[in-house]
mmCIF file of C-alpha atoms in Angstrom:
data_model
loop_
_atom_site.group_PDB
_atom_site.id
_atom_site.type_symbol
_atom_site.label_atom_id
_atom_site.label_comp_id
_atom_site.label_asym_id
_atom_site.label_seq_id
_atom_site.Cartn_x
_atom_site.Cartn_y
_atom_site.Cartn_z
ATOM 1 C CA MET A 19 -18.305 -4.202 -20.565
ATOM 2 C CA ALA A 20 -16.942 -3.899 -16.950
ATOM 3 C CA HIS A 21 -14.100 -5.747 -15.285
ATOM 4 C CA TRP A 22 -12.929 -6.329 -11.830
ATOM 5 C CA ILE A 23 -10.360 -4.100 -10.194
ATOM 6 C CA ILE A 24 -8.678 -6.303 -7.621
ATOM 7 C CA GLU A 25 -6.514 -4.870 -4.693
ATOM 8 C CA ASP A 26 -4.689 -7.297 -2.570
ATOM 9 C CA ASN A 27 -5.003 -6.263 1.197
ATOM 10 C CA GLY A 28 -2.655 -8.934 2.637
ATOM 11 C CA PHE A 29 -4.356 -10.591 5.650
ATOM 12 C CA GLY A 30 -7.304 -8.341 4.932
ATOM 13 C CA GLY A 31 -8.256 -10.396 1.747
ATOM 14 C CA GLN A 32 -8.829 -8.822 -1.645
ATOM 15 C CA THR A 33 -11.120 -6.047 -2.576
ATOM 16 C CA TYR A 34 -13.058 -6.628 -5.768
ATOM 17 C CA ARG A 35 -14.131 -3.309 -7.281
ATOM 18 C CA CYS A 36 -16.424 -2.990 -10.356
ATOM 19 C CA SER A 37 -14.890 -0.768 -12.999
ATOM 20 C CA ASN A 38 -18.232 0.539 -14.019
ATOM 21 C CA CYS A 39 -19.978 1.498 -10.804
ATOM 22 C CA ARG A 40 -16.937 1.487 -8.488
ATOM 23 C CA GLU A 41 -18.922 -0.533 -5.877
ATOM 24 C CA ALA A 42 -16.546 -2.719 -3.767
ATOM 25 C CA TRP A 43 -16.628 -6.145 -1.998
ATOM 26 C CA ASN A 44 -14.116 -7.988 0.253
ATOM 27 C CA ASP A 45 -13.615 -11.628 -0.698
ATOM 28 C CA LEU A 46 -13.461 -12.598 3.019
ATOM 29 C CA TYR A 47 -17.098 -11.587 3.374
ATOM 30 C CA ASP A 48 -18.404 -11.862 -0.221
ATOM 31 C CA ASP A 49 -17.819 -14.748 -2.651
ATOM 32 C CA ILE A 50 -17.826 -12.235 -5.611
ATOM 33 C CA SER A 51 -14.912 -13.426 -7.611
ATOM 34 C CA ARG A 52 -17.069 -15.987 -9.578
ATOM 35 C CA GLU A 53 -19.758 -13.522 -10.571
ATOM 36 C CA ASP A 54 -20.525 -12.955 -14.333
ATOM 37 C CA VAL A 55 -22.250 -9.639 -13.685
ATOM 38 C CA CYS A 56 -21.692 -6.871 -10.991
ATOM 39 C CA PRO A 57 -24.318 -7.401 -8.322
ATOM 40 C CA GLU A 58 -24.762 -3.661 -8.005
ATOM 41 C CA CYS A 59 -24.988 -2.203 -11.405
ATOM 42 C CA GLY A 60 -25.777 -5.468 -13.418
ATOM 43 C CA GLU A 61 -22.962 -4.806 -15.912
ATOM 44 C CA SER A 62 -21.331 -7.875 -17.522
ATOM 45 C CA ILE A 63 -17.871 -8.617 -16.261
ATOM 46 C CA ASP A 64 -15.009 -9.437 -18.679
ATOM 47 C CA GLU A 65 -12.554 -11.504 -16.632
ATOM 48 C CA ASP A 66 -9.753 -11.105 -19.317
ATOM 49 C CA ASN A 67 -9.524 -7.538 -18.459
ATOM 50 C CA THR A 68 -9.187 -7.959 -14.700
ATOM 51 C CA GLU A 69 -6.896 -5.367 -13.277
ATOM 52 C CA TYR A 70 -4.667 -5.829 -10.310
ATOM 53 C CA ILE A 71 -3.620 -3.036 -8.005
ATOM 54 C CA GLU A 72 -0.755 -3.278 -5.567
ATOM 55 C CA THR A 73 -1.744 -1.418 -2.390
ATOM 56 C CA THR A 74 1.085 0.536 -0.806
ATOM 57 C CA THR A 75 0.858 1.187 2.941
ATOM 58 C CA ILE A 76 2.605 3.701 5.028
ATOM 59 C CA GLN A 77 4.847 0.884 6.400
ATOM 60 C CA ASP A 78 5.903 0.136 2.770
ATOM 61 C CA VAL A 79 6.861 3.746 2.176
ATOM 62 C CA MET A 80 8.883 3.712 5.467
ATOM 63 C CA ILE A 81 10.745 0.563 4.735
ATOM 64 C CA ARG A 82 11.632 1.872 1.183
ATOM 65 C CA ALA A 83 12.683 5.182 2.789
ATOM 66 C CA SER A 84 14.846 3.567 5.504
ATOM 67 C CA ASN A 85 16.691 1.382 2.778
ATOM 68 C CA LYS A 86 17.509 4.419 0.736
ATOM 69 C CA ALA A 87 18.668 6.497 3.786
ATOM 70 C CA HIS A 88 22.038 4.917 3.860
ATOM 71 C CA LEU A 89 22.351 5.719 7.634
ATOM 72 C CA THR A 90 25.251 4.048 9.342
ATOM 73 C CA LYS A 91 25.204 2.636 12.732
ATOM 74 C CA GLU A 92 27.883 5.368 13.817
ATOM 75 C CA GLN A 93 25.431 8.084 12.628
ATOM 76 C CA LEU A 94 22.705 6.824 14.647
ATOM 77 C CA ILE A 95 24.852 6.426 17.810
ATOM 78 C CA ASP A 96 26.379 9.965 17.364
ATOM 79 C CA ALA A 97 22.795 11.403 17.102
ATOM 80 C CA PHE A 98 21.923 9.487 20.185
ATOM 81 C CA TRP A 99 24.781 10.523 22.087
ATOM 82 C CA ASP A 100 24.596 14.231 21.073
ATOM 83 C CA LYS A 101 20.808 14.754 21.333
ATOM 84 C CA GLY A 102 19.371 11.608 22.734
ATOM 85 C CA LEU A 103 16.290 9.646 21.396
ATOM 86 C CA MET A 104 14.915 12.850 19.911
ATOM 87 C CA GLY A 105 17.984 13.306 17.857
ATOM 88 C CA VAL A 106 17.587 9.936 16.456
ATOM 89 C CA TYR A 107 13.855 10.448 15.685
ATOM 90 C CA ASN A 108 14.623 13.826 14.198
ATOM 91 C CA LEU A 109 17.314 12.127 11.990
ATOM 92 C CA GLY A 110 14.844 9.666 10.681
ATOM 93 C CA LEU A 111 12.238 12.229 10.128
ATOM 94 C CA ARG A 112 14.654 14.235 8.101
ATOM 95 C CA HIS A 113 15.690 11.272 5.900
ATOM 96 C CA MET A 114 11.820 10.337 5.473
ATOM 97 C CA PHE A 115 11.254 14.007 4.316
ATOM 98 C CA GLU A 116 14.045 13.826 1.752
ATOM 99 C CA TYR A 117 12.747 10.567 0.394
ATOM 100 C CA LEU A 118 9.102 11.817 0.074
ATOM 101 C CA LYS A 119 10.365 15.042 -1.557
ATOM 102 C CA LYS A 120 11.987 13.000 -4.374
#
């Protein structure tokens, strides 16, 4: 028996994916959430096993990385003063690289 795998896409609605055939529908365009069977493969849907997936965007990763960077205002001003805007940009890239490496 199949189940729905639901991804929340924020303002893009929710994506319903069949666990059996992996076909996907967006709830903004298709009213698939009330279906008892998958329209594509015909497999019965077990609503008790619905799986929710939190999508992670590049913006989420960037925000988490910047929160963990512990850069001070003084470090940013010093980088800007010494190397200009590219210095601040490179400082941010270095911290993003360190965050992703972990």
